[in-house]
C-alpha cells in the first residue's frame, strides 16, 4: 500500500483541455511557475504528499468519516439552493468533482467572487476535488444575470490579459491554502484536495454552430429559457436583451455537459443569480445523456450582502480586488476591520474557516460587559486576509496597521513609510515649507485639513497627530528631529485621515 501511495504521489493530474497542470512531488524541492493560459503546459507543484498519504492510508479513511460538505455550507449560511437533496448523502460516500466558473471580465477577481473560491475550498477540505473554470469563451458573450445592460465587448488582448490575471489569483489562493492546510495536519484533507484551472475556450474554439444546434440546441426549450429569472427581468426592461446574451445560459449549460462527459465533473456551484444557468446544465445532462437517477448537481450560495441589503464588496475607491497589485493587503485588511457589528458574526461564518464554536463564543463576548471593541472585526480581517494574501500579506497588513495607528509606539523609519506609501495620500513640500512651520499651517498646506480653524478645533479635541504622537500645543512647530530620516513625516487627523509629507 505504501508503494501504491508513493506511485500515486508521482501521478500527473491534468485536464485534457486545460493548459495548467498540477503535479505532486515526493520531496520538498520544488519550483513554482506562474500559470499562463493558452501557452505551453505548466507544471505547478502543490505540496509534498508522500508522508501525508502514508499516514492517511493507516490512520484515516476519508470515505468513512467524511463530513457532508452540503451540511457544512448550510450551517455557515453558504447554501442557497441545491438541485437535489441527494447531494447531501452522496457527498459523504463519494469523491465529488466540483467546479465554479469565473468570466475574465476584469484583470482580477473581486470580493464578490471570493465566495466561489471559499465554497470550492470547502469541497477540498471535505475531501473532494475542485475545478476553477475560466470563461475565456463565455466572456466573449457576457452573462446577463443580475445586469441591467449588456456587457461591453472585450477584445482578444484584453481577454488574454484578464485570463492570466484571474488565473494567477485563483491559483495563488487555492494552492497557498492547500499547502497551509496539509502542513497544519487538517484531518479533512487528503490527496483529493488537488485543484485544476481550466478554460472553456479550449473546447468552444472547436465547436461548429451547425453541429451545436443539432446536437445540443434541439434539447433546449425556448419556453424554459424565457422563464429564467435573468431573462425575464431583461425582457421587461427598456433595454431588452440581445440574442447573443439570450444564448449565454445554453453556453454555460453546455460547459457542464462537456465537463461531466469528459472530466467526470458532477457538481457546479455559483451565486444565487446563477441558478438558471446551472439548471440549464443539469437539464442538458439529463436530456442528452439520459442517466439513471441524479448524476449531476447544482449548488448555489447567497450573494454577499450587508445587513441593510446592499452589496458587500465596494469601497469609496471602488471594488475590493483580490490581487495585491490592485489593492494592497493593508487596505484589504482595513476594509474587513471596519465591518459593522451587525454583520461581523455572519461574515465570520461565511468568509472564514474558523470553527463554529469559536464564532459562537465571539458572538457571546460581544454581548458581555467589558468587551473590547472590534475584537471580532480584527479576527475577521486577519482570517480573510490570511486566506487571500497568505502569511506574508497578513504580516504586511498588520505592520502597516500598527505603523499608521495614532498613538502607536512603533518607531517610524523610512522603510516603514515606503511600505505604506501606496496606501496613504502624500504630498511633496520644500524643506523651507516644512521646517519651523506651525503644525496648524502644515496641516492645511499638506491637504490634511481644509482650514486653520478646523485644525485648531481638532487639536483641542485631541485628534491631531504628528508621526503618531498626539500634539496638544497650538504653538507646535516642525523641528528637524520631527522629520523621519530627514525625508518624511506623517500627519494624522483622527484615526483614518492621514497624509505623508515628503521633504524635497
Short mmCIF file of C-alpha atoms in Angstrom, two decimals:
data_model
loop_
_atom_site.label_atom_id
_atom_site.label_comp_id
_atom_site.label_asym_id
_atom_site.label_seq_id
_atom_site.Cartn_x
_atom_site.Cartn_y
_atom_site.Cartn_z
CA UNK A 1 0.00 0.00 0.00
CA UNK A 2 2.86 2.38 0.81
CA UNK A 3 4.34 1.68 -2.62
CA UNK A 4 0.99 2.43 -4.20
CA UNK A 5 0.75 5.69 -2.29
CA UNK A 6 4.24 6.68 -3.41
CA UNK A 7 3.33 5.90 -7.00
CA UNK A 8 0.16 7.90 -6.70
CA UNK A 9 2.12 10.89 -5.43
CA UNK A 10 4.07 10.87 -8.70
CA UNK A 11 0.92 10.80 -10.84
CA UNK A 12 0.26 13.76 -13.10
CA UNK A 13 -3.15 15.29 -12.51
CA UNK A 14 -4.35 17.14 -15.55
CA UNK A 15 -7.27 18.06 -17.74
CA UNK A 16 -7.11 17.21 -21.42
CA UNK A 17 -8.40 20.70 -22.17
CA UNK A 18 -6.50 22.62 -19.53
CA UNK A 19 -3.21 24.37 -20.04
CA UNK A 20 -2.36 24.26 -16.34
CA UNK A 21 -1.20 21.03 -14.73
CA UNK A 22 -0.78 20.27 -11.05
CA UNK A 23 1.97 17.81 -10.18
CA UNK A 24 2.60 16.49 -6.64
CA UNK A 25 6.24 15.85 -5.87
CA UNK A 26 7.59 13.31 -3.39
CA UNK A 27 10.12 15.69 -1.87
CA UNK A 28 10.14 19.30 -0.85
CA UNK A 29 12.41 20.57 -3.63
CA UNK A 30 10.08 22.40 -5.95
CA UNK A 31 9.74 25.39 -8.22
CA UNK A 32 6.51 27.30 -8.69
CA UNK A 33 5.94 28.84 -12.09
CA UNK A 34 3.32 31.44 -12.89
CA UNK A 35 0.43 29.87 -14.79
CA UNK A 36 -0.43 31.34 -18.18
CA UNK A 37 -3.43 30.20 -20.18
CA UNK A 38 -3.01 29.26 -23.87
CA UNK A 39 0.77 28.88 -23.57
CA UNK A 40 2.94 25.80 -23.14
CA UNK A 41 1.78 23.40 -20.42
CA UNK A 42 2.95 24.48 -16.98
CA UNK A 43 3.53 22.15 -14.07
CA UNK A 44 2.53 23.60 -10.72
CA UNK A 45 3.58 21.51 -7.69
CA UNK A 46 1.03 21.63 -4.93
CA UNK A 47 2.73 20.08 -1.96
CA UNK A 48 4.70 17.12 -0.62
CA UNK A 49 2.19 14.33 -0.14
CA UNK A 50 4.11 11.09 0.34
CA UNK A 51 4.16 11.07 4.15
CA UNK A 52 0.66 12.50 4.35
CA UNK A 53 -0.65 9.74 2.08
CA UNK A 54 1.11 7.06 4.09
CA UNK A 55 -0.39 8.41 7.31
CA UNK A 56 -3.81 8.66 5.73
CA UNK A 57 -3.62 5.07 4.50
CA UNK A 58 -3.06 3.78 8.01
CA UNK A 59 -4.93 6.16 10.29
CA UNK A 60 -7.66 7.88 8.31
CA UNK A 61 -10.29 6.60 5.90
CA UNK A 62 -11.89 9.70 4.36
CA UNK A 63 -14.64 7.65 2.72
CA UNK A 64 -15.93 6.56 6.13
CA UNK A 65 -15.57 9.72 8.17
CA UNK A 66 -16.14 12.43 5.55
CA UNK A 67 -18.49 15.20 6.62
CA UNK A 68 -21.27 16.35 4.32
CA UNK A 69 -19.99 19.47 2.62
CA UNK A 70 -23.62 20.46 1.97
CA UNK A 71 -24.44 20.37 5.68
CA UNK A 72 -21.33 22.42 6.49
CA UNK A 73 -22.22 25.04 3.91
CA UNK A 74 -25.79 25.19 5.19
CA UNK A 75 -24.67 25.61 8.80
CA UNK A 76 -22.44 28.51 7.85
CA UNK A 77 -25.03 30.31 5.71
CA UNK A 78 -23.35 29.39 2.43
CA UNK A 79 -26.19 27.36 0.93
CA UNK A 80 -28.99 28.94 -1.06
CA UNK A 81 -30.32 26.09 -3.24
CA UNK A 82 -29.39 22.61 -4.47
CA UNK A 83 -30.88 20.76 -7.43
CA UNK A 84 -31.30 17.56 -5.43
CA UNK A 85 -31.13 16.81 -1.72
CA UNK A 86 -29.37 13.55 -2.63
CA UNK A 87 -26.19 15.60 -2.86
CA UNK A 88 -26.03 15.62 0.95
CA UNK A 89 -25.63 11.85 1.30
CA UNK A 90 -23.58 11.39 -1.86
CA UNK A 91 -21.05 13.94 -0.60
CA UNK A 92 -20.34 11.70 2.42
CA UNK A 93 -19.77 8.49 0.45
CA UNK A 94 -18.26 9.58 -2.88
CA UNK A 95 -15.49 11.85 -4.05
CA UNK A 96 -17.11 14.68 -5.98
CA UNK A 97 -15.59 16.96 -8.59
CA UNK A 98 -17.00 20.46 -8.19
CA UNK A 99 -16.42 23.46 -10.41
CA UNK A 100 -17.12 27.17 -10.30
CA UNK A 101 -16.93 29.47 -13.31
CA UNK A 102 -15.17 32.84 -13.42
CA UNK A 103 -15.55 35.01 -16.52
CA UNK A 104 -12.43 37.15 -17.16
CA UNK A 105 -14.25 40.48 -17.38
CA UNK A 106 -11.51 42.24 -15.35
CA UNK A 107 -7.82 41.63 -14.70
CA UNK A 108 -8.51 40.46 -11.14
CA UNK A 109 -11.29 38.82 -9.20
CA UNK A 110 -13.01 40.93 -6.56
CA UNK A 111 -14.71 40.33 -3.23
CA UNK A 112 -17.93 39.24 -4.91
CA UNK A 113 -16.02 36.31 -6.47
CA UNK A 114 -14.45 35.27 -3.18
CA UNK A 115 -17.45 33.20 -2.08
CA UNK A 116 -16.98 30.90 -5.09
CA UNK A 117 -13.35 30.28 -4.10
CA UNK A 118 -14.34 29.73 -0.46
CA UNK A 119 -17.02 27.17 -1.39
CA UNK A 120 -14.53 25.37 -3.66
CA UNK A 121 -12.11 25.32 -0.74
CA UNK A 122 -14.79 23.77 1.48
CA UNK A 123 -15.20 20.99 -1.09
CA UNK A 124 -11.42 20.49 -0.96
CA UNK A 125 -11.42 20.40 2.85
CA UNK A 126 -14.09 17.71 2.80
CA UNK A 127 -12.01 15.50 0.50
CA UNK A 128 -13.45 16.43 -2.89
CA UNK A 129 -11.76 17.87 -5.97
CA UNK A 130 -12.06 21.49 -7.00
CA UNK A 131 -12.02 22.92 -10.51
CA UNK A 132 -11.94 26.61 -11.39
CA UNK A 133 -13.25 27.25 -14.88
CA UNK A 134 -12.11 30.42 -16.62
CA UNK A 135 -14.76 31.62 -19.08
CA UNK A 136 -12.47 32.51 -21.94
CA UNK A 137 -15.33 31.74 -24.34
CA UNK A 138 -18.37 32.83 -22.35
CA UNK A 139 -16.75 36.17 -21.50
CA UNK A 140 -16.94 36.96 -25.22
CA UNK A 141 -20.73 36.77 -24.87
CA UNK A 142 -21.39 38.27 -21.43
CA UNK A 143 -23.58 36.85 -18.68
CA UNK A 144 -26.84 38.84 -18.38
CA UNK A 145 -27.52 37.55 -14.84
CA UNK A 146 -28.01 40.47 -12.48
CA UNK A 147 -27.16 43.00 -15.19
CA UNK A 148 -29.45 45.75 -16.45
CA UNK A 149 -27.30 46.44 -19.53
CA UNK A 150 -25.37 44.26 -21.96
CA UNK A 151 -21.71 43.90 -21.01
CA UNK A 152 -19.23 45.81 -23.20
CA UNK A 153 -17.39 43.63 -25.70
CA UNK A 154 -13.81 42.74 -24.80
CA UNK A 155 -11.07 42.40 -27.42
CA UNK A 156 -8.84 39.34 -27.57
CA UNK A 157 -5.81 41.03 -25.96
CA UNK A 158 -7.88 42.26 -23.01
CA UNK A 159 -9.42 38.81 -22.55
CA UNK A 160 -5.98 37.21 -22.56
CA UNK A 161 -4.65 39.72 -20.02
CA UNK A 162 -7.69 39.26 -17.79
CA UNK A 163 -7.48 35.47 -18.09
CA UNK A 164 -3.87 35.47 -16.94
CA UNK A 165 -4.70 37.83 -14.08
CA UNK A 166 -7.57 35.91 -12.56
CA UNK A 167 -5.87 32.56 -13.16
CA UNK A 168 -2.95 33.83 -11.12
CA UNK A 169 -5.28 34.96 -8.30
CA UNK A 170 -7.20 31.65 -8.15
CA UNK A 171 -4.06 29.53 -8.34
CA UNK A 172 -2.31 31.55 -5.66
CA UNK A 173 -5.20 31.33 -3.19
CA UNK A 174 -6.15 27.67 -3.67
CA UNK A 175 -2.54 26.49 -3.89
CA UNK A 176 -1.49 28.51 -0.85
CA UNK A 177 -4.35 27.17 1.26
CA UNK A 178 -3.84 23.58 0.10
CA UNK A 179 -0.28 23.75 1.41
CA UNK A 180 -1.16 25.51 4.66
CA UNK A 181 -3.93 23.06 5.49
CA UNK A 182 -1.76 19.99 4.89
CA UNK A 183 1.07 21.45 6.94
CA UNK A 184 -1.48 22.12 9.64
CA UNK A 185 -2.49 18.44 9.61
CA UNK A 186 -6.13 19.22 8.82
CA UNK A 187 -7.67 15.75 9.02
CA UNK A 188 -10.31 16.67 6.46
CA UNK A 189 -7.69 16.88 3.75
CA UNK A 190 -6.21 14.11 1.66
CA UNK A 191 -4.74 13.64 -1.80
CA UNK A 192 -8.08 14.50 -3.43
CA UNK A 193 -7.73 18.14 -2.45
CA UNK A 194 -5.86 19.00 -5.64
CA UNK A 195 -7.40 21.61 -7.84
CA UNK A 196 -7.34 22.27 -11.56
CA UNK A 197 -7.78 25.51 -13.50
CA UNK A 198 -9.39 25.14 -16.93
CA UNK A 199 -10.53 27.46 -19.71
CA UNK A 200 -13.75 26.80 -21.64
CA UNK A 201 -12.33 28.45 -24.74
CA UNK A 202 -10.18 25.32 -25.14
CA UNK A 203 -13.23 23.34 -26.29
CA UNK A 204 -15.51 26.09 -27.57
CA UNK A 205 -12.97 27.15 -30.22
CA UNK A 206 -13.52 23.75 -31.90
CA UNK A 207 -17.34 23.83 -31.81
CA UNK A 208 -19.22 24.45 -35.07
CA UNK A 209 -22.53 26.29 -34.93
CA UNK A 210 -24.49 23.78 -37.03
CA UNK A 211 -23.16 20.84 -35.02
CA UNK A 212 -24.00 22.62 -31.78
CA UNK A 213 -27.57 23.37 -32.87
CA UNK A 214 -28.07 19.79 -34.00
CA UNK A 215 -26.50 18.05 -31.01
CA UNK A 216 -27.44 20.46 -28.20
CA UNK A 217 -29.79 23.19 -29.39
CA UNK A 218 -32.67 20.85 -30.15
CA UNK A 219 -32.78 19.81 -26.49
CA UNK A 220 -33.16 23.40 -25.25
CA UNK A 221 -36.80 24.52 -24.94
CA UNK A 222 -37.35 28.20 -25.69
CA UNK A 223 -40.18 28.44 -23.16
CA UNK A 224 -37.91 27.21 -20.38
CA UNK A 225 -35.14 29.59 -21.42
CA UNK A 226 -37.60 32.50 -21.49
CA UNK A 227 -38.76 31.60 -17.99
CA UNK A 228 -35.32 32.09 -16.41
CA UNK A 229 -35.35 34.99 -13.96
CA UNK A 230 -32.34 36.70 -15.53
CA UNK A 231 -34.08 36.64 -18.93
CA UNK A 232 -37.48 37.80 -17.69
CA UNK A 233 -36.03 40.83 -15.93
CA UNK A 234 -34.11 41.93 -19.00
CA UNK A 235 -37.07 41.40 -21.34
CA UNK A 236 -39.20 43.59 -19.10
CA UNK A 237 -36.62 46.40 -19.15
CA UNK A 238 -36.36 49.21 -21.70
CA UNK A 239 -33.04 47.85 -22.97
CA UNK A 240 -34.36 44.36 -23.66
CA UNK A 241 -31.95 41.52 -24.42
CA UNK A 242 -29.88 40.59 -27.46
CA UNK A 243 -29.91 37.11 -28.94
CA UNK A 244 -26.23 36.84 -28.00
CA UNK A 245 -26.99 37.30 -24.31
CA UNK A 246 -30.04 35.04 -24.57
CA UNK A 247 -27.81 32.14 -25.59
CA UNK A 248 -25.48 32.55 -22.59
CA UNK A 249 -27.38 30.09 -20.42
CA UNK A 250 -27.12 27.47 -23.15
CA UNK A 251 -23.37 28.01 -23.43
CA UNK A 252 -22.89 27.65 -19.68
CA UNK A 253 -25.18 24.62 -19.72
CA UNK A 254 -23.05 23.01 -22.41
CA UNK A 255 -19.93 23.64 -20.31
CA UNK A 256 -21.41 21.46 -17.56
CA UNK A 257 -22.36 18.77 -20.09
CA UNK A 258 -18.88 18.80 -21.57
CA UNK A 259 -17.15 18.71 -18.18
CA UNK A 260 -19.37 15.90 -16.96
CA UNK A 261 -18.77 13.79 -20.08
CA UNK A 262 -15.05 14.41 -20.45
CA UNK A 263 -13.78 15.14 -16.94
CA UNK A 264 -16.28 13.44 -14.64
CA UNK A 265 -17.16 16.76 -13.00
CA UNK A 266 -20.55 16.32 -11.37
CA UNK A 267 -21.21 19.46 -9.30
CA UNK A 268 -21.46 23.06 -10.45
CA UNK A 269 -21.51 25.83 -7.85
CA UNK A 270 -22.30 29.53 -8.23
CA UNK A 271 -24.03 32.53 -6.71
CA UNK A 272 -27.81 32.54 -6.40
CA UNK A 273 -28.05 34.63 -9.58
CA UNK A 274 -26.54 31.66 -11.45
CA UNK A 275 -29.37 29.25 -10.66
CA UNK A 276 -30.90 29.49 -14.15
CA UNK A 277 -27.56 28.91 -15.88
CA UNK A 278 -26.68 26.00 -13.59
CA UNK A 279 -30.02 24.22 -14.05
CA UNK A 280 -29.64 24.67 -17.82
CA UNK A 281 -26.61 22.39 -17.48
CA UNK A 282 -28.25 19.75 -15.31
CA UNK A 283 -31.19 19.67 -17.75
CA UNK A 284 -28.92 19.15 -20.75
CA UNK A 285 -27.14 16.31 -18.97
CA UNK A 286 -30.49 14.71 -18.12
CA UNK A 287 -31.98 15.07 -21.61
CA UNK A 288 -28.93 14.24 -23.73
CA UNK A 289 -27.26 11.53 -21.65
CA UNK A 290 -30.44 10.16 -20.03
CA UNK A 291 -28.67 8.80 -16.93
CA UNK A 292 -30.34 6.71 -14.26
CA UNK A 293 -31.13 8.96 -11.30
CA UNK A 294 -29.22 12.04 -10.14
CA UNK A 295 -25.68 12.17 -11.50
CA UNK A 296 -25.04 15.90 -11.85
CA UNK A 297 -25.86 18.52 -9.26
CA UNK A 298 -26.10 22.26 -8.93
CA UNK A 299 -25.49 24.23 -5.74
CA UNK A 300 -25.83 27.96 -5.21
CA UNK A 301 -24.73 30.21 -2.37
CA UNK A 302 -26.23 33.58 -1.36
CA UNK A 303 -24.84 36.78 -2.78
CA UNK A 304 -22.59 38.71 -0.40
CA UNK A 305 -24.87 41.35 1.12
CA UNK A 306 -24.72 43.57 4.17
CA UNK A 307 -27.46 43.52 6.79
CA UNK A 308 -29.13 46.50 5.10
CA UNK A 309 -29.48 44.52 1.87
CA UNK A 310 -26.79 46.39 -0.10
CA UNK A 311 -23.90 44.60 -1.78
CA UNK A 312 -20.81 43.98 0.32
CA UNK A 313 -17.61 44.42 -1.64
CA UNK A 314 -17.45 48.06 -2.66
CA UNK A 315 -15.49 50.87 -1.04
CA UNK A 316 -15.21 54.58 -1.70
CA UNK A 317 -12.30 53.76 -4.00
CA UNK A 318 -14.20 51.08 -5.96
CA UNK A 319 -14.11 47.28 -5.97
CA UNK A 320 -12.31 45.27 -3.29
CA UNK A 321 -9.86 43.43 -5.53
CA UNK A 322 -8.21 40.13 -4.57
CA UNK A 323 -4.98 40.94 -6.41
CA UNK A 324 -2.37 42.71 -4.25
CA UNK A 325 -1.25 44.70 -7.28
CA UNK A 326 -4.66 46.41 -7.43
CA UNK A 327 -5.41 46.60 -3.70
CA UNK A 328 -2.76 46.26 -1.03
CA UNK A 329 -3.15 43.68 1.76
CA UNK A 330 -3.27 46.64 4.18
CA UNK A 331 -6.32 48.22 2.52
CA UNK A 332 -7.90 44.77 2.14
CA UNK A 333 -7.41 44.16 5.87
CA UNK A 334 -8.79 47.59 6.78
CA UNK A 335 -11.94 47.00 4.77
CA UNK A 336 -12.84 43.98 6.89
CA UNK A 337 -11.69 45.64 10.09
CA UNK A 338 -14.34 48.32 9.52
CA UNK A 339 -17.26 45.87 9.14
CA UNK A 340 -20.22 46.90 11.37
CA UNK A 341 -21.08 44.83 14.44
CA UNK A 342 -24.38 43.87 12.76
CA UNK A 343 -22.52 41.99 10.01
CA UNK A 344 -19.32 40.70 11.57
CA UNK A 345 -20.57 37.38 13.01
CA UNK A 346 -22.35 36.41 9.79
CA UNK A 347 -19.24 37.26 7.78
CA UNK A 348 -17.08 35.18 10.14
CA UNK A 349 -19.30 32.20 9.31
CA UNK A 350 -19.35 32.85 5.58
CA UNK A 351 -15.87 34.13 4.83
CA UNK A 352 -13.63 32.22 7.25
CA UNK A 353 -12.91 28.61 8.17
CA UNK A 354 -12.96 29.18 11.93
CA UNK A 355 -14.78 26.54 13.97
CA UNK A 356 -18.39 27.43 14.58
CA UNK A 357 -17.76 27.06 18.32
CA UNK A 358 -15.19 29.86 18.24
CA UNK A 359 -17.54 32.10 16.26
CA UNK A 360 -20.38 31.46 18.69
CA UNK A 361 -18.08 32.33 21.59
CA UNK A 362 -17.04 35.56 19.87
CA UNK A 363 -20.71 36.45 19.48
CA UNK A 364 -21.29 35.86 23.19
CA UNK A 365 -18.26 38.01 24.06
CA UNK A 366 -19.67 40.90 22.04
CA UNK A 367 -22.70 40.98 24.35
CA UNK A 368 -20.71 40.81 27.58
CA UNK A 369 -19.63 43.82 29.67
CA UNK A 370 -16.02 44.75 29.12
CA UNK A 371 -15.90 43.53 25.52
CA UNK A 372 -13.01 45.16 23.64
CA UNK A 373 -14.49 46.86 20.58
CA UNK A 374 -13.53 45.44 17.17
CA UNK A 375 -12.20 42.16 18.59
CA UNK A 376 -14.47 40.20 16.23
CA UNK A 377 -13.63 42.52 13.33
CA UNK A 378 -9.93 42.01 13.94
CA UNK A 379 -10.41 38.22 13.83
CA UNK A 380 -12.40 38.55 10.60
CA UNK A 381 -9.82 40.80 8.96
CA UNK A 382 -6.95 38.52 9.97
CA UNK A 383 -8.60 35.34 8.71
CA UNK A 384 -9.81 36.67 5.36
CA UNK A 385 -6.51 38.45 4.67
CA UNK A 386 -4.63 35.26 5.54
CA UNK A 387 -6.81 33.23 3.14
CA UNK A 388 -6.45 35.66 0.23
CA UNK A 389 -2.91 37.04 0.72
CA UNK A 390 -1.17 34.40 2.85
CA UNK A 391 1.05 34.92 5.87
CA UNK A 392 3.31 37.44 4.16
CA UNK A 393 0.34 39.56 3.11
CA UNK A 394 -1.19 39.41 6.57
CA UNK A 395 2.11 40.39 8.21
CA UNK A 396 2.42 43.31 5.79
CA UNK A 397 -1.11 44.45 6.64
CA UNK A 398 -0.56 44.15 10.40
CA UNK A 399 2.73 46.03 10.25
CA UNK A 400 1.20 48.86 8.23
CA UNK A 401 -1.83 48.97 10.53
CA UNK A 402 0.36 49.34 13.59
CA UNK A 403 2.60 51.91 11.93
CA UNK A 404 -0.38 54.06 10.97
CA UNK A 405 -2.20 53.81 14.29
CA UNK A 406 -2.29 57.16 16.12
CA UNK A 407 -0.60 56.74 19.47
CA UNK A 408 1.30 53.64 18.34
CA UNK A 409 4.71 53.15 19.86
CA UNK A 410 6.11 51.65 16.67
CA UNK A 411 9.19 53.61 15.64
CA UNK A 412 8.66 55.08 12.20
CA UNK A 413 11.53 54.85 9.74
CA UNK A 414 12.00 55.37 6.03
CA UNK A 415 11.44 51.66 5.27
CA UNK A 416 8.10 51.70 7.08
CA UNK A 417 6.97 54.74 5.08
CA UNK A 418 7.93 53.03 1.84
CA UNK A 419 5.77 50.07 2.80
CA UNK A 420 2.66 52.19 3.33
CA UNK A 421 3.29 54.84 0.67
CA UNK A 422 0.76 53.40 -1.81
CA UNK A 423 -1.98 53.29 0.81
CA UNK A 424 -1.76 56.82 2.23
CA UNK A 425 -2.17 60.18 0.44
CA UNK A 426 1.06 62.12 0.17
CA UNK A 427 2.42 65.48 -0.88
CA UNK A 428 5.87 66.89 -1.54
CA UNK A 429 6.99 70.17 0.02
CA UNK A 430 10.29 72.03 0.07
CA UNK A 431 12.16 71.99 3.36
CA UNK A 432 11.53 75.71 3.96
CA UNK A 433 7.79 74.99 3.66
CA UNK A 434 8.06 72.46 6.49
CA UNK A 435 10.87 73.32 8.90
CA UNK A 436 9.88 75.83 11.59
CA UNK A 437 6.34 75.94 10.17
CA UNK A 438 3.49 75.60 12.66
CA UNK A 439 1.71 72.28 12.69
CA UNK A 440 -1.58 74.13 12.22
CA UNK A 441 -0.31 75.72 8.99
CA UNK A 442 1.25 72.48 7.74
CA UNK A 443 -2.00 70.59 8.32
CA UNK A 444 -3.66 72.92 5.81
CA UNK A 445 -0.82 73.28 3.26
CA UNK A 446 -0.39 69.49 3.12
CA UNK A 447 -4.08 68.98 2.36
CA UNK A 448 -4.81 67.10 5.58
CA UNK A 449 -7.40 69.66 6.70
CA UNK A 450 -9.32 72.40 4.93
CA UNK A 451 -8.83 75.29 7.35
CA UNK A 452 -6.71 76.51 10.24
CA UNK A 453 -9.79 76.88 12.41
CA UNK A 454 -10.64 73.23 11.76
CA UNK A 455 -7.07 72.23 12.62
CA UNK A 456 -7.19 74.17 15.92
CA UNK A 457 -10.54 72.67 16.82
CA UNK A 458 -9.28 69.14 16.12
CA UNK A 459 -6.11 69.76 18.13
CA UNK A 460 -8.15 70.89 21.15
CA UNK A 461 -10.21 67.71 20.84
CA UNK A 462 -7.03 65.61 20.94
CA UNK A 463 -7.28 64.41 17.34
CA UNK A 464 -4.21 65.92 15.65
CA UNK A 465 -1.09 63.74 15.44
CA UNK A 466 2.48 64.16 14.23
CA UNK A 467 4.26 60.86 13.49
CA UNK A 468 1.54 59.06 15.52
CA UNK A 469 2.17 61.25 18.59
CA UNK A 470 -0.71 63.44 19.73
CA UNK A 471 0.01 67.17 19.69
CA UNK A 472 -1.59 69.31 22.40
CA UNK A 473 0.05 72.70 21.82
CA UNK A 474 -1.16 75.15 19.18
CA UNK A 475 2.32 76.65 19.11
CA UNK A 476 3.98 73.40 17.97
CA UNK A 477 6.37 73.96 15.05
CA UNK A 478 8.13 71.35 12.93
CA UNK A 479 11.70 70.73 14.10
CA UNK A 480 14.49 68.80 12.35
CA UNK A 481 14.05 65.83 14.73
CA UNK A 482 10.39 65.55 13.66
CA UNK A 483 11.42 64.65 10.12
CA UNK A 484 11.97 60.89 9.90
CA UNK A 485 15.40 60.09 8.45
CA UNK A 486 15.46 63.67 7.12
CA UNK A 487 12.99 62.75 4.39
CA UNK A 488 9.39 62.42 5.53
CA UNK A 489 6.80 62.90 8.28
CA UNK A 490 3.27 61.64 8.93
CA UNK A 491 0.30 63.84 9.84
CA UNK A 492 -2.97 62.35 11.11
CA UNK A 493 -6.39 63.85 11.70
CA UNK A 494 -8.14 61.32 13.87
CA UNK A 495 -7.73 57.61 13.17
CA UNK A 496 -8.44 57.49 9.45
CA UNK A 497 -7.34 60.69 7.72
CA UNK A 498 -3.59 60.80 7.14
CA UNK A 499 -1.07 62.35 4.81
CA UNK A 500 2.61 61.68 4.24
CA UNK A 501 4.69 64.81 3.75
CA UNK A 502 7.81 64.23 1.67
CA UNK A 503 10.61 66.77 2.04
CA UNK A 504 12.13 67.78 -1.27
#
